[in-house]
Coordinates of C-alpha atoms in Angstrom, one line a residue:
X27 CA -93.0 47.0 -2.8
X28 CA -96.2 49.2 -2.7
X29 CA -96.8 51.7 -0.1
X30 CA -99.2 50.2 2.5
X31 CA -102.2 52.8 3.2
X32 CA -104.5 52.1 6.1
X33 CA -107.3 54.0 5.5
X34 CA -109.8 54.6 8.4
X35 CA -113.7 55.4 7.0
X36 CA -117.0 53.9 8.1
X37 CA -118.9 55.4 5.1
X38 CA -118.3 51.9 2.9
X39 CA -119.4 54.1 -0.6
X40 CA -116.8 56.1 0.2
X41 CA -114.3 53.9 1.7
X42 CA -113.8 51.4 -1.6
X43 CA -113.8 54.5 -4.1
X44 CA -111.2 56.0 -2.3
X45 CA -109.6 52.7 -2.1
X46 CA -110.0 51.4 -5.4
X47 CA -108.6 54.8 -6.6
X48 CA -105.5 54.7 -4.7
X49 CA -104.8 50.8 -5.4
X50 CA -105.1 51.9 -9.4
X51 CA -102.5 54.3 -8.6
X52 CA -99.8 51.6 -7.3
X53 CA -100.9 52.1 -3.0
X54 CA -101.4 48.8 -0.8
X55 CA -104.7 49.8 1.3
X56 CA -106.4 48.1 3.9
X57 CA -109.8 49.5 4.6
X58 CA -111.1 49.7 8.4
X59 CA -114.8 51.0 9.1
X60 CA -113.8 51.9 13.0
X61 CA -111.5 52.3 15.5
X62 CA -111.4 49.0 17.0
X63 CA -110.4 47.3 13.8
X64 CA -107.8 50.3 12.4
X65 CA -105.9 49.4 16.1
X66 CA -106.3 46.1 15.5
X67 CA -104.6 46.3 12.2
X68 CA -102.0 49.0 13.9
X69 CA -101.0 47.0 16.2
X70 CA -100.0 43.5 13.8
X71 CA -99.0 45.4 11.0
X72 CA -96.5 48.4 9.7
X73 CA -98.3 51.3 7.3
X74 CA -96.4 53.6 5.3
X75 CA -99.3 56.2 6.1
X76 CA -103.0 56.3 7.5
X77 CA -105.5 58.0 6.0
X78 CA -108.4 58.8 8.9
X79 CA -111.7 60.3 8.9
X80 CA -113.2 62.2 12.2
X81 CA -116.3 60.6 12.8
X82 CA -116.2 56.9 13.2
X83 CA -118.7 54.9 15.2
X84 CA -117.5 53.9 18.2
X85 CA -115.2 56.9 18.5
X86 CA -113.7 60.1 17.9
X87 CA -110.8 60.1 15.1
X88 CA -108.9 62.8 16.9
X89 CA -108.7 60.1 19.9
X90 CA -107.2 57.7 17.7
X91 CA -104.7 59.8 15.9
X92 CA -103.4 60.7 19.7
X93 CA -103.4 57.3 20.5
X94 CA -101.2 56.6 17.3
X95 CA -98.6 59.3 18.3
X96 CA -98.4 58.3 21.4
X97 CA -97.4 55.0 20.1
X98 CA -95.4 55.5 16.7
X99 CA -94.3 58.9 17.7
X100 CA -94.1 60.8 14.0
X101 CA -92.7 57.9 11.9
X102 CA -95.6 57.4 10.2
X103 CA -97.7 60.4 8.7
X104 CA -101.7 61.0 9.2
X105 CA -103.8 62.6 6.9
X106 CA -106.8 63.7 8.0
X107 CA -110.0 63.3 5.5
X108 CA -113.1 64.4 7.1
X109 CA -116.3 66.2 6.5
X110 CA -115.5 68.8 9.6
X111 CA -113.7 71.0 7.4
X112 CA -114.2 74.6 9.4
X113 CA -110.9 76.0 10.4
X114 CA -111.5 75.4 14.2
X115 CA -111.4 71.6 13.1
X116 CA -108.7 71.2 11.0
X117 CA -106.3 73.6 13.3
X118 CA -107.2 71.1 16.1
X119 CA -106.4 67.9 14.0
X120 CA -103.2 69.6 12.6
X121 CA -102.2 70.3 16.3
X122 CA -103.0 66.7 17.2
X123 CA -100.5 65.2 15.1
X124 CA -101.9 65.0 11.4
X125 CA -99.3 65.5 8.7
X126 CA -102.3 67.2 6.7
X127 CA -106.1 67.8 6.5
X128 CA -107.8 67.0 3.1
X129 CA -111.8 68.4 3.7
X130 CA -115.1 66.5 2.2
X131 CA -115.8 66.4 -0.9
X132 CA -112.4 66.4 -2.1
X133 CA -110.4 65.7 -5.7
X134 CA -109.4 62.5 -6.1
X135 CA -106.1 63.4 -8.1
X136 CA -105.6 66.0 -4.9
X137 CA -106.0 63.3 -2.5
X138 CA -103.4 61.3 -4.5
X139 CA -101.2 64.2 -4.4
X140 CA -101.3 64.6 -1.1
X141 CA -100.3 61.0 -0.6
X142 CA -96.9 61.2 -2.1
X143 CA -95.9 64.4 -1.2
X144 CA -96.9 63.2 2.6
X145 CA -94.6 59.9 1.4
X146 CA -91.7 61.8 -0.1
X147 CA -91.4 63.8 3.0
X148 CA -91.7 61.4 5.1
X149 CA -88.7 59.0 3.3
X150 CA -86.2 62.4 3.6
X151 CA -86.9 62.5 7.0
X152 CA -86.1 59.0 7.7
X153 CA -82.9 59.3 5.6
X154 CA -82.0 62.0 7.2
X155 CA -82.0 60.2 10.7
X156 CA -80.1 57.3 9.5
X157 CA -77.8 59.4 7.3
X158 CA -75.2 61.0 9.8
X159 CA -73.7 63.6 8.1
X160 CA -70.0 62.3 8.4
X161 CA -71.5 59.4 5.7
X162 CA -70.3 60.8 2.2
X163 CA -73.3 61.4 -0.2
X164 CA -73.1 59.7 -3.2
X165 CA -75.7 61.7 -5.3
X166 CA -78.9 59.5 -4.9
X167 CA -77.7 57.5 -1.6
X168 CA -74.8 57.4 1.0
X169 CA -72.1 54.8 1.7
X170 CA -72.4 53.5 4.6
X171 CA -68.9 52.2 5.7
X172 CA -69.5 50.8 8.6
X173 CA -72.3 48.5 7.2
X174 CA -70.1 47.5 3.9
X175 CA -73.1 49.0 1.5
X176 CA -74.3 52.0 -0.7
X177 CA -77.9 53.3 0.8
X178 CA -80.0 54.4 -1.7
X179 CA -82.1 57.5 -1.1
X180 CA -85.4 55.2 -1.1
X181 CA -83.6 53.3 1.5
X182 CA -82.8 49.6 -0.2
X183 CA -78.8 48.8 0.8
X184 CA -76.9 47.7 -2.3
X185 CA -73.8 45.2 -0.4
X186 CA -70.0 46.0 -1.3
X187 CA -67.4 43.9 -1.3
X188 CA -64.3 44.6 0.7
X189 CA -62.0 45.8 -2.1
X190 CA -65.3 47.8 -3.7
X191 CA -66.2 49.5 0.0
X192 CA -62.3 50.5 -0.2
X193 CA -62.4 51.7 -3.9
X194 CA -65.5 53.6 -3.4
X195 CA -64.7 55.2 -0.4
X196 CA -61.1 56.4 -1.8
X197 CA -63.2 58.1 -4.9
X198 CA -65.9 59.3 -2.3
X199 CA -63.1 60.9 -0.1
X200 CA -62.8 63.3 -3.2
X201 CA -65.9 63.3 -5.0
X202 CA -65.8 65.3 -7.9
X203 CA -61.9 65.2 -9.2
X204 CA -59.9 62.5 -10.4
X205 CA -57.8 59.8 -8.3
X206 CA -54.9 58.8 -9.7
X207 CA -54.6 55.0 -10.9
X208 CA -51.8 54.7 -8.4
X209 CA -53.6 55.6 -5.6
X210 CA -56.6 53.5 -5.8
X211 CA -54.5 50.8 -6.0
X212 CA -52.6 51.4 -3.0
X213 CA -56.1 52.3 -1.3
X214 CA -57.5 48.9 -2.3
X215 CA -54.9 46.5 -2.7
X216 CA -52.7 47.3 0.7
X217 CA -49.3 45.5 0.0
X218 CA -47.3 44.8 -3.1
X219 CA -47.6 41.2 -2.1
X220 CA -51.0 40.8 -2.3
X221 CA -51.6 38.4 -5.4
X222 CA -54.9 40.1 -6.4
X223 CA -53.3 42.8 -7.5
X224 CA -52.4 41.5 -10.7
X225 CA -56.0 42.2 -11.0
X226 CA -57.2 45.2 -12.9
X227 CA -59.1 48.1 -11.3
X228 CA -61.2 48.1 -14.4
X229 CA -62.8 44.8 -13.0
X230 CA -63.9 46.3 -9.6
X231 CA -64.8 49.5 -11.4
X232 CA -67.1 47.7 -13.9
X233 CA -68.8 46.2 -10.9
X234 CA -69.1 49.2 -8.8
X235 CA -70.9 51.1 -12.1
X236 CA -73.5 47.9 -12.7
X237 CA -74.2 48.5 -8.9
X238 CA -74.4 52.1 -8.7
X239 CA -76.8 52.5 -11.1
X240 CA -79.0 55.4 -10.5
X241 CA -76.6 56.4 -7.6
X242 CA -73.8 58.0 -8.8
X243 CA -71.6 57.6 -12.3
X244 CA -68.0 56.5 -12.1
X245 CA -66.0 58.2 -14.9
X246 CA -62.3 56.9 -16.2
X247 CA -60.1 59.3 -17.5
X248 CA -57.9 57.9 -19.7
X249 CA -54.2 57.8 -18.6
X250 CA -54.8 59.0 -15.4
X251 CA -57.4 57.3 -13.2
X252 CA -61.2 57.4 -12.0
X253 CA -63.4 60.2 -11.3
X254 CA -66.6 59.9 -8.6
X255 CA -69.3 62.0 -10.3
X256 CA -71.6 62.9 -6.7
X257 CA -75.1 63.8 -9.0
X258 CA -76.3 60.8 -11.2
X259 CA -76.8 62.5 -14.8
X260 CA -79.4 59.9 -15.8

């Protein structure tokens, strides 16, 4: 799913350049040409980021970005774009609540830049409030055990199963060296009398590996048992 951008401008020239830029580099934007209408559209739907320029007509952007802190706290970033580029301006825009301050005329590569790194930071701080540090990392996600899934870093949950929650969290419980076949089995197959275990741990292994996939690696060692590798190498 794209990033949704709601971009703030009531100069309609360049409102849709800007817009049509961003779309043609993979960003969801809806365009607003006032106040009124950006807290309409703030108010029925959720934005990844705003992008908001100072002088509107029937307001002051600085109003409305205090308006959206006040409301959304600093889940969602602001970049400022605006014409009032002195440094008395963009100090009081930063201290307002904007994430950044991108002055007129500006690059449209630089504005795109901007973008993501405001998105990228954004994402690691919300991981990093849902990601209790007690979670074991898993190179690019977390297990969640409590929740019976894998969190990747961009925040989609991949499910687990029971047995693969209690395979994967006996490798994750020592990440990096190997765990012997014996012990995996006794970590996810609890009694001897349970009939599943007749059942290889290469099946539940294979599975794991399709569904970590561009989380972490799983490696076997031959004769011995499985190995968590923490950092995807892909």
């Amino acid at each position: 799913m794209h990033p949704k951008i709601l971009y703030v401008e009531d100069n309609s020239v360049i409102r849709e350049r800007v817009a049509a830029h961003l779309r043609a580099e993979g960003f969801a934007v809806e365009e607003c040409a006032d106040a009124a209408s950006a807290r309409r559209a703030f108010a029925e739907r959720d934005f990844a980021l705003v992008l908001l320029d100072l002088m509107l007509p029937d307001g002051n952007g600085i109003s409305l970005l205090r308006e959206l802190r006040a409301s959304l706290g600093g889940s969602v970033p602001v970049l400022i774009v605006s014409a009032l580029g002195e440094i008395d301006e963009r100090v009081s825009g930063l201290d307002a609540g904007a994430n950044d301050y991108l002055a007129k005329p500006f690059s449209l590569r630089e504005l795109s830049a901007r973008v993501r790194a405001a998105l990228r930071a954004s994402s690691a701080t919300k991981r990093e409030e849902r990601e209790p540090a007690t979670l074991p990392r898993l190179g690019g996600g977390f297990l969640d055990r409590a929740r019976a899934c894998v969190v990747r870093d961009d925040g989609t949950e991949i499910p687990l199963s029971l047995r693969e929650l209690f395979l994967l969290n006996r490798l994750a419980a020592d990440a990096g060296l190997v765990v012997p076949l014996a012990e995996l089995i006794s970590a996810v197959w609890k009694t001897d009398s349970d009939k599943s275990i007749s059942r290889s741990p290469v099946v539940f292994v294979s599975r794991l590996r399709r569904k970590l996939e561009g989380v972490c690696e799983i490696e076997a060692v031959r004769g011995v048992g499985y190995r968590l590798v923490p950092r995807f190498r892909g």
